[in-house]
């Protein structure tokens, strides 16, 4: 409903009802759309991915469901080609409680920006971390160890552990991959905004120094060795 409400060719009344259907827990009846009306194509996917980071648990589930109907983003292809050994490296970092190493792996291998990686690890619910593990198609036993060691608060309650297992099964790997790919592209877009490309000023031609007249090369006089006189032939007797 949220994705469809962003279409520009919908009547305003229909878009409004779709937004309300997509956000039944909204406090205000005229809650703004999750995606702006001008969003289209991959921008819609990135908008929903950005919204996921600040959404409630129920809205996150709806966004992940909507991801399957959202346009593709280019970064998905990179996630499909990732080395399968990455899961073991992520788990090893998590078991040693090295969150910084875990975040560095997400940044270097997955392409997730550093600030987003830290935000994922700091989320108390563990939902974004589960989404990343699902996007990488890690099995549940490995995912559970990663989440429990990096986010001990989840393992403090049996209900949280069961919720983790249930949420893992509900997430389609394709939807999680599109969500994580959109997060990576959000970082690329923000970086390009902070450092816009500017045309380099044309270099001024260098003023050439006046050429000094070349001094005449000194003439080298070579001493010629005189020819050695022939040895006189001794006169023979007789």
Coordinates of N, CA and C in Angstrom, one line a residue:
X1 N 0.8 -1.2 0.0 CA 0.0 0.0 0.0 C 0.9 1.3 0.0
X2 N 1.9 1.2 0.8 CA 2.8 2.4 0.8 C 3.5 2.6 -0.5
X3 N 3.9 1.6 -1.1 CA 4.6 1.7 -2.4 C 3.6 2.2 -3.5
X4 N 2.4 1.7 -3.5 CA 1.5 2.0 -4.6 C 1.0 3.5 -4.4
X5 N 0.9 3.9 -3.1 CA 0.4 5.3 -2.8 C 1.4 6.4 -3.4
X6 N 2.6 6.0 -3.7 CA 3.6 6.9 -4.2 C 3.4 7.2 -5.7
X7 N 2.6 6.5 -6.4 CA 2.4 6.6 -7.8 C 1.8 8.0 -8.1
X8 N 2.3 8.7 -9.1 CA 1.9 10.0 -9.4 C 0.5 10.0 -10.1
X9 N 0.1 8.9 -10.7 CA -1.1 8.9 -11.5 C -2.4 8.5 -10.7
X10 N -2.2 8.5 -9.3 CA -3.3 8.1 -8.5 C -4.1 9.3 -8.1
X11 N -5.4 9.3 -8.0 CA -6.2 10.4 -7.4 C -5.8 10.6 -5.9
X12 N -5.9 11.8 -5.5 CA -5.4 12.2 -4.1 C -6.2 11.4 -3.0
X13 N -7.5 11.1 -3.3 CA -8.3 10.4 -2.3 C -7.8 9.0 -2.2
X14 N -7.5 8.3 -3.3 CA -7.0 7.0 -3.3 C -5.7 6.8 -2.6
X15 N -4.8 7.8 -3.0 CA -3.4 7.8 -2.3 C -3.5 7.9 -0.8
X16 N -4.5 8.8 -0.4 CA -4.6 9.0 1.1 C -5.1 7.7 1.8
X17 N -6.0 7.0 1.1 CA -6.5 5.8 1.8 C -5.5 4.7 1.8
X18 N -4.7 4.7 0.7 CA -3.6 3.7 0.7 C -2.5 4.0 1.8
X19 N -2.2 5.2 2.0 CA -1.3 5.6 3.1 C -1.8 5.2 4.4
X20 N -3.1 5.4 4.6 CA -3.7 5.1 5.9 C -3.7 3.6 6.1
X21 N -3.9 2.8 5.0 CA -3.9 1.4 5.1 C -2.5 0.8 5.4
X22 N -1.5 1.5 4.8 CA -0.2 1.1 5.0 C 0.4 1.4 6.4
X23 N -0.3 2.4 7.1 CA 0.2 2.8 8.4 C -1.0 2.8 9.4
X24 N -1.5 1.7 9.7 CA -2.7 1.7 10.6 C -2.3 2.2 12.0
X25 N -1.0 2.1 12.4 CA -0.6 2.6 13.7 C -0.2 4.0 13.8
X26 N -0.5 4.8 12.7 CA -0.2 6.2 12.7 C -1.1 6.9 13.7
X27 N -0.5 7.9 14.4 CA -1.2 8.7 15.4 C -2.2 9.6 14.8
X28 N -1.8 10.2 13.7 CA -2.6 11.2 13.0 C -3.3 10.6 11.8
X29 N -4.6 11.0 11.6 CA -5.3 10.3 10.4 C -4.7 10.7 9.1
X30 N -4.1 11.9 9.0 CA -3.6 12.3 7.7 C -2.1 12.2 7.8
X31 N -1.6 11.0 8.2 CA -0.1 10.8 8.3 C 0.5 11.0 6.9
X32 N 1.7 11.6 6.8 CA 2.3 11.7 5.5 C 2.7 10.4 4.9
X33 N 2.9 10.3 3.6 CA 3.2 9.1 3.0 C 4.7 8.7 3.4
X34 N 4.9 7.4 3.5 CA 6.3 6.9 3.7 C 7.2 7.3 2.6
X35 N 6.7 7.3 1.4 CA 7.5 7.7 0.2 C 6.9 8.9 -0.4
X36 N 7.7 9.9 -0.7 CA 7.2 11.1 -1.4 C 6.6 10.8 -2.7
X37 N 5.7 11.7 -3.1 CA 4.9 11.4 -4.4 C 5.9 11.5 -5.6
X38 N 6.9 12.3 -5.4 CA 7.8 12.5 -6.6 C 8.8 11.3 -6.7
X39 N 8.9 10.4 -5.7 CA 9.8 9.3 -5.8 C 9.3 8.3 -6.8
X40 N 10.2 7.8 -7.6 CA 9.9 6.8 -8.6 C 11.1 6.0 -8.9
X41 N 11.0 4.8 -9.5 CA 12.1 4.0 -9.8 C 12.9 3.6 -8.6
X42 N 14.2 3.4 -8.7 CA 15.0 3.0 -7.5 C 14.9 4.0 -6.4
X43 N 14.6 5.3 -6.6 CA 14.5 6.3 -5.6 C 13.4 5.8 -4.6
X44 N 12.3 5.2 -5.0 CA 11.3 4.7 -4.1 C 11.9 3.7 -3.2
X45 N 12.7 2.8 -3.8 CA 13.3 1.7 -2.9 C 14.2 2.3 -1.9
X46 N 15.0 3.3 -2.3 CA 15.9 3.9 -1.3 C 15.1 4.7 -0.2
X47 N 14.0 5.3 -0.6 CA 13.2 6.0 0.3 C 12.6 5.1 1.4
X48 N 12.1 3.9 1.0 CA 11.6 3.0 1.9 C 12.7 2.4 2.8
X49 N 13.9 2.2 2.2 CA 15.0 1.7 3.0 C 15.4 2.7 4.1
X50 N 15.4 4.0 3.7 CA 15.7 5.0 4.7 C 14.6 5.0 5.8
X51 N 13.4 4.8 5.4 CA 12.3 4.8 6.4 C 12.4 3.7 7.4
X52 N 12.9 2.5 6.9 CA 13.0 1.3 7.7 C 13.8 1.6 9.0
X53 N 14.9 2.4 8.8 CA 15.8 2.6 10.0 C 15.1 3.3 11.1
X54 N 14.0 4.1 10.9 CA 13.4 4.8 12.0 C 11.9 4.3 12.2
X55 N 11.6 3.2 11.5 CA 10.2 2.7 11.6 C 10.0 1.8 12.9
X56 N 8.7 1.6 13.2 CA 8.4 0.7 14.2 C 8.5 -0.7 13.8
X57 N 8.4 -1.7 14.7 CA 8.6 -3.1 14.3 C 7.5 -3.6 13.3
X58 N 6.3 -3.1 13.5 CA 5.2 -3.6 12.5 C 5.4 -2.9 11.2
X59 N 5.9 -1.7 11.2 CA 6.1 -1.0 9.9 C 7.3 -1.6 9.1
X60 N 8.3 -2.0 9.9 CA 9.4 -2.7 9.3 C 9.0 -3.9 8.5
X61 N 8.1 -4.7 9.1 CA 7.7 -5.9 8.4 C 6.9 -5.5 7.1
X62 N 6.2 -4.5 7.1 CA 5.4 -4.1 5.9 C 6.4 -3.6 4.9
X63 N 7.4 -2.9 5.3 CA 8.4 -2.3 4.3 C 9.2 -3.5 3.7
X64 N 9.5 -4.5 4.4 CA 10.2 -5.7 3.9 C 9.3 -6.4 2.9
X65 N 8.0 -6.5 3.2 CA 7.1 -7.1 2.3 C 7.0 -6.3 1.0
X66 N 7.0 -5.0 1.1 CA 6.8 -4.1 0.0 C 8.1 -4.1 -0.9
X67 N 9.2 -4.5 -0.3 CA 10.5 -4.5 -1.0 C 10.5 -5.4 -2.3
X68 N 9.7 -6.4 -2.2 CA 9.6 -7.4 -3.3 C 9.0 -6.7 -4.5
X69 N 8.1 -5.7 -4.3 CA 7.4 -5.1 -5.4 C 8.1 -3.8 -5.8
X70 N 9.2 -3.4 -5.1 CA 9.9 -2.1 -5.4 C 10.8 -2.3 -6.5
X71 N 11.2 -1.3 -7.2 CA 12.2 -1.4 -8.3 C 13.5 -1.9 -7.8
X72 N 14.3 -2.5 -8.7 CA 15.6 -3.0 -8.4 C 16.6 -1.9 -8.2
X73 N 17.6 -2.2 -7.5 CA 18.7 -1.2 -7.3 C 20.0 -1.9 -7.8
X74 N 20.9 -1.1 -8.3 CA 22.1 -1.7 -8.9 C 23.0 -2.5 -8.0
X75 N 23.0 -2.1 -6.7 CA 23.9 -2.7 -5.8 C 23.6 -4.2 -5.5
X76 N 22.4 -4.6 -5.8 CA 22.0 -6.0 -5.6 C 22.9 -7.0 -6.3
X77 N 23.4 -6.6 -7.4 CA 24.2 -7.5 -8.2 C 25.5 -7.8 -7.4
X78 N 26.1 -6.8 -6.8 CA 27.3 -6.9 -6.0 C 27.0 -7.9 -4.8
X79 N 25.9 -7.8 -4.2 CA 25.6 -8.7 -3.0 C 25.5 -10.1 -3.5
X80 N 25.0 -10.3 -4.7 CA 24.9 -11.7 -5.2 C 26.2 -12.3 -5.4
X81 N 27.2 -11.5 -5.7 CA 28.5 -12.0 -6.1 C 29.5 -12.1 -4.9
X82 N 29.0 -11.8 -3.7 CA 29.9 -11.8 -2.5 C 30.5 -13.2 -2.2
X83 N 31.6 -13.2 -1.7 CA 32.3 -14.5 -1.3 C 31.5 -15.2 -0.2
X84 N 31.2 -16.4 -0.4 CA 30.4 -17.2 0.6 C 31.2 -17.3 2.0
X85 N 32.5 -17.1 1.9 CA 33.3 -17.2 3.2 C 33.1 -16.0 4.1
X86 N 32.4 -15.0 3.6 CA 32.2 -13.8 4.4 C 31.4 -14.1 5.6
X87 N 30.4 -15.0 5.5 CA 29.6 -15.3 6.7 C 30.4 -15.8 7.8
X88 N 31.4 -16.7 7.5 CA 32.3 -17.2 8.6 C 33.2 -16.1 9.2
X89 N 33.6 -15.2 8.4 CA 34.4 -14.1 8.9 C 33.6 -13.2 9.8
X90 N 32.3 -12.9 9.4 CA 31.4 -12.1 10.2 C 31.1 -12.8 11.6
X91 N 30.9 -14.1 11.5 CA 30.6 -14.8 12.8 C 31.8 -14.8 13.7
X92 N 33.0 -15.0 13.1 CA 34.2 -15.0 14.0 C 34.4 -13.7 14.7
X93 N 34.1 -12.6 14.0 CA 34.2 -11.3 14.6 C 33.2 -11.1 15.7
X94 N 32.0 -11.6 15.4 CA 30.9 -11.5 16.4 C 31.2 -12.3 17.7
X95 N 31.7 -13.5 17.5 CA 32.0 -14.4 18.6 C 33.1 -13.8 19.5
X96 N 34.0 -13.0 19.0 CA 35.0 -12.3 19.8 C 34.6 -11.0 20.3
X97 N 33.3 -10.6 20.0 CA 32.7 -9.4 20.5 C 33.4 -8.2 19.8
X98 N 33.9 -8.3 18.6 CA 34.6 -7.3 17.9 C 33.7 -6.6 17.0
X99 N 32.9 -5.7 17.5 CA 31.9 -5.0 16.7 C 32.5 -4.1 15.7
X100 N 33.7 -3.5 16.0 CA 34.3 -2.6 15.0 C 34.8 -3.4 13.9
X101 N 35.4 -4.6 14.1 CA 35.8 -5.5 13.0 C 34.6 -5.9 12.2
X102 N 33.5 -6.2 12.8 CA 32.3 -6.6 12.1 C 31.8 -5.5 11.2
X103 N 31.8 -4.3 11.8 CA 31.4 -3.1 11.0 C 32.3 -2.9 9.8
X104 N 33.6 -3.1 10.0 CA 34.6 -2.9 8.9 C 34.4 -3.9 7.8
X105 N 34.0 -5.1 8.1 CA 33.7 -6.1 7.1 C 32.5 -5.7 6.3
X106 N 31.5 -5.2 7.0 CA 30.3 -4.8 6.3 C 30.6 -3.6 5.4
X107 N 31.5 -2.8 5.8 CA 31.9 -1.6 5.0 C 32.7 -2.0 3.8
X108 N 33.7 -2.9 4.0 CA 34.6 -3.3 2.9 C 34.1 -4.3 2.0
X109 N 33.4 -5.3 2.5 CA 32.9 -6.4 1.6 C 31.5 -6.1 1.1
X110 N 30.6 -5.7 2.0 CA 29.2 -5.5 1.6 C 29.0 -4.1 0.9
X111 N 29.8 -3.1 1.3 CA 29.6 -1.8 0.8 C 28.7 -0.9 1.6
X112 N 28.4 -1.4 2.8 CA 27.6 -0.6 3.7 C 28.4 0.6 4.3
X113 N 27.9 1.8 4.2 CA 28.7 3.0 4.8 C 28.9 2.8 6.3
X114 N 30.0 3.4 6.7 CA 30.4 3.2 8.1 C 29.3 3.7 9.1
X115 N 28.7 4.8 8.8 CA 27.7 5.3 9.8 C 26.5 4.4 9.8
X116 N 26.1 3.9 8.7 CA 25.0 2.9 8.7 C 25.3 1.6 9.4
X117 N 26.5 1.2 9.2 CA 26.9 -0.1 9.9 C 26.9 0.1 11.4
X118 N 27.3 1.2 11.9 CA 27.3 1.5 13.3 C 25.8 1.6 13.8
X119 N 25.0 2.2 12.9 CA 23.6 2.3 13.3 C 22.9 1.0 13.3
X120 N 23.2 0.1 12.4 CA 22.7 -1.3 12.4 C 23.1 -2.0 13.7
X121 N 24.3 -1.9 14.1 CA 24.8 -2.6 15.3 C 24.2 -2.0 16.6
X122 N 23.9 -0.7 16.5 CA 23.4 -0.1 17.7 C 21.9 -0.2 17.9
X123 N 21.2 -0.7 16.9 CA 19.8 -0.9 17.0 C 19.4 -1.9 18.1
X124 N 18.7 -1.6 19.1 CA 18.5 -2.5 20.2 C 17.6 -3.7 19.8
X125 N 16.8 -3.6 18.8 CA 15.9 -4.7 18.4 C 16.6 -5.8 17.7
X126 N 17.8 -5.5 17.0 CA 18.5 -6.5 16.2 C 17.9 -6.7 14.9
X127 N 16.8 -6.0 14.5 CA 16.1 -6.3 13.3 C 17.0 -6.0 12.0
X128 N 17.6 -4.8 12.0 CA 18.5 -4.5 10.8 C 19.6 -5.5 10.7
X129 N 20.2 -6.0 11.8 CA 21.2 -7.0 11.7 C 20.7 -8.3 11.2
X130 N 19.5 -8.7 11.6 CA 18.9 -9.9 11.0 C 18.7 -9.8 9.5
X131 N 18.3 -8.6 9.1 CA 18.0 -8.3 7.7 C 19.3 -8.5 6.9
X132 N 20.4 -8.0 7.4 CA 21.7 -8.1 6.7 C 22.1 -9.6 6.6
X133 N 21.9 -10.3 7.7 CA 22.3 -11.8 7.6 C 21.4 -12.5 6.6
X134 N 20.1 -12.1 6.6 CA 19.2 -12.7 5.6 C 19.6 -12.4 4.2
X135 N 20.0 -11.1 4.0 CA 20.4 -10.7 2.7 C 21.7 -11.5 2.2
X136 N 22.5 -11.8 3.1 CA 23.7 -12.6 2.8 C 23.4 -14.1 2.8
X137 N 22.1 -14.5 3.0 CA 21.7 -15.9 3.0 C 22.5 -16.7 4.0
X138 N 22.7 -16.2 5.2 CA 23.3 -17.0 6.2 C 22.3 -17.9 6.9
X139 N 22.6 -19.1 7.3 CA 21.6 -19.9 8.0 C 21.3 -19.4 9.4
X140 N 20.2 -19.9 9.9 CA 19.7 -19.3 11.2 C 20.6 -19.6 12.3
X141 N 21.3 -20.7 12.4 CA 22.2 -21.0 13.5 C 23.3 -20.0 13.5
X142 N 23.9 -19.6 12.4 CA 24.9 -18.6 12.3 C 24.4 -17.2 12.6
X143 N 23.2 -16.9 12.1 CA 22.6 -15.6 12.3 C 22.3 -15.4 13.8
X144 N 21.8 -16.4 14.4 CA 21.4 -16.3 15.9 C 22.7 -16.1 16.7
X145 N 23.8 -16.7 16.4 CA 25.0 -16.5 17.1 C 25.5 -15.1 16.9
X146 N 25.5 -14.6 15.7 CA 25.9 -13.2 15.4 C 25.1 -12.2 16.2
X147 N 23.8 -12.4 16.2 CA 22.9 -11.4 16.8 C 23.1 -11.5 18.3
X148 N 23.1 -12.7 18.9 CA 23.2 -12.8 20.4 C 24.6 -12.3 20.9
X149 N 25.6 -12.5 20.1 CA 26.9 -12.0 20.7 C 27.1 -10.6 20.5
X150 N 26.6 -10.0 19.4 CA 26.7 -8.6 19.2 C 25.6 -7.8 19.9
X151 N 24.5 -8.4 20.2 CA 23.4 -7.7 20.9 C 22.9 -8.6 22.0
X152 N 23.6 -8.6 23.1 CA 23.3 -9.5 24.3 C 21.9 -9.3 24.8
X153 N 21.3 -8.1 24.6 CA 20.0 -7.8 25.1 C 18.9 -8.7 24.5
X154 N 19.2 -9.1 23.2 CA 18.2 -10.0 22.6 C 18.1 -11.4 23.3
X155 N 19.3 -11.9 23.7 CA 19.3 -13.2 24.4 C 18.9 -13.1 25.8
X156 N 18.7 -12.0 26.4 CA 18.3 -11.9 27.8 C 16.9 -12.3 28.0
X157 N 16.1 -12.5 27.0 CA 14.7 -12.9 27.1 C 14.3 -14.0 26.2
X158 N 13.6 -15.0 26.7 CA 13.3 -16.1 25.8 C 12.3 -15.7 24.7
X159 N 11.4 -14.7 25.0 CA 10.5 -14.2 24.0 C 11.3 -13.5 22.9
X160 N 12.3 -12.8 23.3 CA 13.1 -12.1 22.2 C 13.8 -13.2 21.3
X161 N 14.2 -14.3 21.9 CA 14.9 -15.3 21.0 C 13.8 -15.9 20.1
X162 N 12.6 -16.2 20.6 CA 11.6 -16.8 19.7 C 11.2 -15.8 18.7
X163 N 11.1 -14.5 19.0 CA 10.8 -13.5 18.1 C 11.9 -13.4 17.0
X164 N 13.1 -13.6 17.4 CA 14.2 -13.5 16.4 C 14.1 -14.7 15.4
X165 N 13.7 -15.9 15.9 CA 13.6 -17.0 15.0 C 12.4 -16.8 14.1
X166 N 11.3 -16.3 14.6 CA 10.1 -16.0 13.8 C 10.3 -15.0 12.7
X167 N 11.0 -13.9 13.2 CA 11.3 -12.8 12.2 C 12.2 -13.3 11.1
X168 N 13.2 -14.1 11.5 CA 14.1 -14.6 10.5 C 13.4 -15.4 9.3
X169 N 12.4 -16.2 9.7 CA 11.7 -17.0 8.7 C 10.8 -16.1 7.9
X170 N 10.3 -15.0 8.4 CA 9.4 -14.2 7.7 C 10.1 -13.3 6.6
X171 N 11.3 -13.2 6.7 CA 12.1 -12.3 5.8 C 12.5 -13.1 4.6
X172 N 12.1 -12.7 3.4 CA 12.5 -13.3 2.2 C 13.9 -12.8 1.9
X173 N 14.9 -13.7 1.5 CA 16.2 -13.2 1.2 C 16.3 -12.1 0.1
X174 N 15.4 -12.3 -0.9 CA 15.4 -11.3 -2.0 C 15.0 -9.9 -1.5
X175 N 14.0 -9.9 -0.6 CA 13.6 -8.6 0.0 C 14.7 -8.0 0.9
X176 N 15.3 -8.8 1.7 CA 16.4 -8.3 2.5 C 17.6 -7.8 1.7
X177 N 17.9 -8.5 0.6 CA 19.0 -8.1 -0.3 C 18.7 -6.8 -0.9
X178 N 17.4 -6.5 -1.3 CA 17.1 -5.2 -1.9 C 17.2 -4.1 -0.9
X179 N 16.8 -4.4 0.4 CA 16.8 -3.4 1.4 C 18.3 -3.1 1.7
X180 N 19.1 -4.0 1.9 CA 20.5 -3.8 2.2 C 21.2 -3.1 1.0
X181 N 20.9 -3.5 -0.2 CA 21.5 -2.8 -1.4 C 21.1 -1.4 -1.4
X182 N 19.9 -1.1 -1.1 CA 19.4 0.3 -1.0 C 20.1 1.1 0.1
X183 N 20.4 0.5 1.2 CA 21.2 1.2 2.2 C 22.6 1.5 1.7
X184 N 23.2 0.6 1.0 CA 24.5 0.9 0.4 C 24.5 2.1 -0.5
X185 N 23.4 2.1 -1.4 CA 23.3 3.2 -2.3 C 22.9 4.5 -1.6
X186 N 22.3 4.5 -0.5 CA 22.0 5.7 0.3 C 23.3 6.3 0.7
X187 N 24.3 5.5 1.1 CA 25.6 6.1 1.5 C 26.3 6.7 0.3
X188 N 26.2 6.0 -0.8 CA 26.9 6.6 -2.0 C 26.2 7.9 -2.4
X189 N 24.9 8.0 -2.3 CA 24.2 9.3 -2.7 C 24.6 10.4 -1.7
X190 N 24.7 10.1 -0.4 CA 25.0 11.1 0.6 C 26.4 11.6 0.4
X191 N 27.3 10.6 0.0 CA 28.7 11.0 -0.2 C 28.9 11.9 -1.4
X192 N 28.1 11.7 -2.4 CA 28.2 12.5 -3.6 C 27.6 13.9 -3.3
X193 N 26.6 14.0 -2.4 CA 26.1 15.3 -2.1 C 27.1 16.1 -1.3
X194 N 27.8 15.4 -0.4 CA 28.8 16.2 0.4 C 30.0 16.6 -0.4
X195 N 30.4 15.8 -1.4 CA 31.6 16.2 -2.1 C 31.2 16.3 -3.6
X196 N 30.5 17.4 -4.0 CA 30.1 17.6 -5.4 C 31.4 17.8 -6.3
X197 N 31.2 17.3 -7.5 CA 32.3 17.4 -8.4 C 32.3 18.8 -9.0
X198 N 33.5 19.5 -9.0 CA 33.6 20.8 -9.5 C 34.7 20.8 -10.6
X199 N 34.4 21.6 -11.6 CA 35.3 21.6 -12.7 C 36.6 22.2 -12.3
X200 N 37.7 21.6 -12.7 CA 39.0 22.1 -12.3 C 39.3 23.4 -13.1
X201 N 39.8 24.4 -12.5 CA 40.2 25.6 -13.2 C 41.3 25.4 -14.2
X202 N 41.2 26.0 -15.3 CA 42.2 25.8 -16.3 C 43.5 26.4 -15.9
X203 N 44.6 25.6 -16.1 CA 45.9 26.1 -15.7 C 46.4 27.2 -16.6
X204 N 47.0 28.2 -15.9 CA 47.5 29.3 -16.7 C 48.9 28.8 -17.3
X205 N 49.1 29.2 -18.5 CA 50.3 28.8 -19.2 C 51.5 29.4 -18.4
X206 N 52.5 28.5 -18.3 CA 53.7 29.0 -17.6 C 54.5 30.0 -18.4
X207 N 55.0 31.1 -17.8 CA 55.8 32.0 -18.5 C 57.2 31.4 -18.7
X208 N 57.5 31.3 -19.9 CA 58.8 30.7 -20.2 C 59.9 31.7 -19.9
X209 N 61.0 31.2 -19.3 CA 62.1 32.1 -19.0 C 62.9 32.3 -20.3
X210 N 63.4 33.6 -20.4 CA 64.1 33.9 -21.7 C 65.3 32.9 -21.9
X211 N 65.4 32.5 -23.1 CA 66.5 31.5 -23.3 C 67.8 32.2 -23.4
X212 N 68.8 31.7 -22.8 CA 70.2 32.2 -22.8 C 70.9 31.7 -24.0
X213 N 71.6 32.6 -24.7 CA 72.3 32.1 -25.9 C 73.4 31.0 -25.5
X214 N 73.4 30.0 -26.3 CA 74.3 28.9 -26.0 C 75.8 29.4 -26.2
X215 N 76.6 29.1 -25.3 CA 78.1 29.4 -25.5 C 78.6 28.4 -26.4
X216 N 79.5 28.9 -27.2 CA 80.1 28.0 -28.2 C 81.0 26.9 -27.5
X217 N 80.8 25.7 -27.9 CA 81.5 24.6 -27.3 C 83.0 24.8 -27.6
X218 N 83.8 24.6 -26.5 CA 85.2 24.7 -26.7 C 85.7 23.7 -27.7
X219 N 86.6 24.2 -28.6 CA 87.1 23.3 -29.6 C 88.2 22.4 -28.9
X220 N 88.0 21.1 -29.1 CA 89.0 20.2 -28.5 C 90.1 19.9 -29.6
X221 N 91.3 20.2 -29.2 CA 92.4 19.9 -30.1 C 93.0 18.6 -29.8
X222 N 93.0 17.7 -30.7 CA 93.5 16.4 -30.5 C 95.0 16.3 -31.0
X223 N 95.9 15.9 -30.2 CA 97.3 15.8 -30.7 C 97.4 14.6 -31.5
X224 N 97.9 14.8 -32.7 CA 98.1 13.6 -33.6 C 99.5 13.0 -33.4
X225 N 99.5 11.7 -33.2 CA 100.7 11.0 -32.9 C 101.5 10.8 -34.2
X226 N 102.7 11.3 -34.3 CA 103.4 11.1 -35.6 C 103.7 9.7 -35.9
X227 N 103.8 9.4 -37.2 CA 104.0 8.0 -37.6 C 105.3 7.5 -37.1
X228 N 105.3 6.3 -36.6 CA 106.6 5.8 -36.2 C 107.5 5.4 -37.4
X229 N 108.8 5.9 -37.4 CA 109.6 5.6 -38.6 C 109.9 4.1 -38.7
X230 N 110.0 3.7 -39.9 CA 110.2 2.2 -40.1 C 111.6 1.8 -39.6
X231 N 111.7 0.7 -39.1 CA 112.9 0.2 -38.5 C 113.9 -0.1 -39.7
X232 N 115.1 0.4 -39.7 CA 116.0 0.1 -40.8 C 116.4 -1.3 -40.8
X233 N 116.6 -1.8 -42.0 CA 116.9 -3.2 -42.2 C 118.4 -3.3 -42.2
X234 N 118.9 -4.2 -41.4 CA 120.4 -4.3 -41.2 C 121.0 -4.9 -42.5
X235 N 122.1 -4.3 -43.0 CA 122.8 -4.8 -44.2 C 123.4 -6.1 -43.9
X236 N 123.2 -7.1 -44.7 CA 123.8 -8.4 -44.6 C 125.2 -8.4 -45.1
X237 N 126.1 -9.2 -44.5 CA 127.5 -9.3 -45.0 C 127.5 -10.0 -46.3
X238 N 128.3 -9.6 -47.1 CA 128.5 -10.2 -48.5 C 127.6 -9.5 -49.4

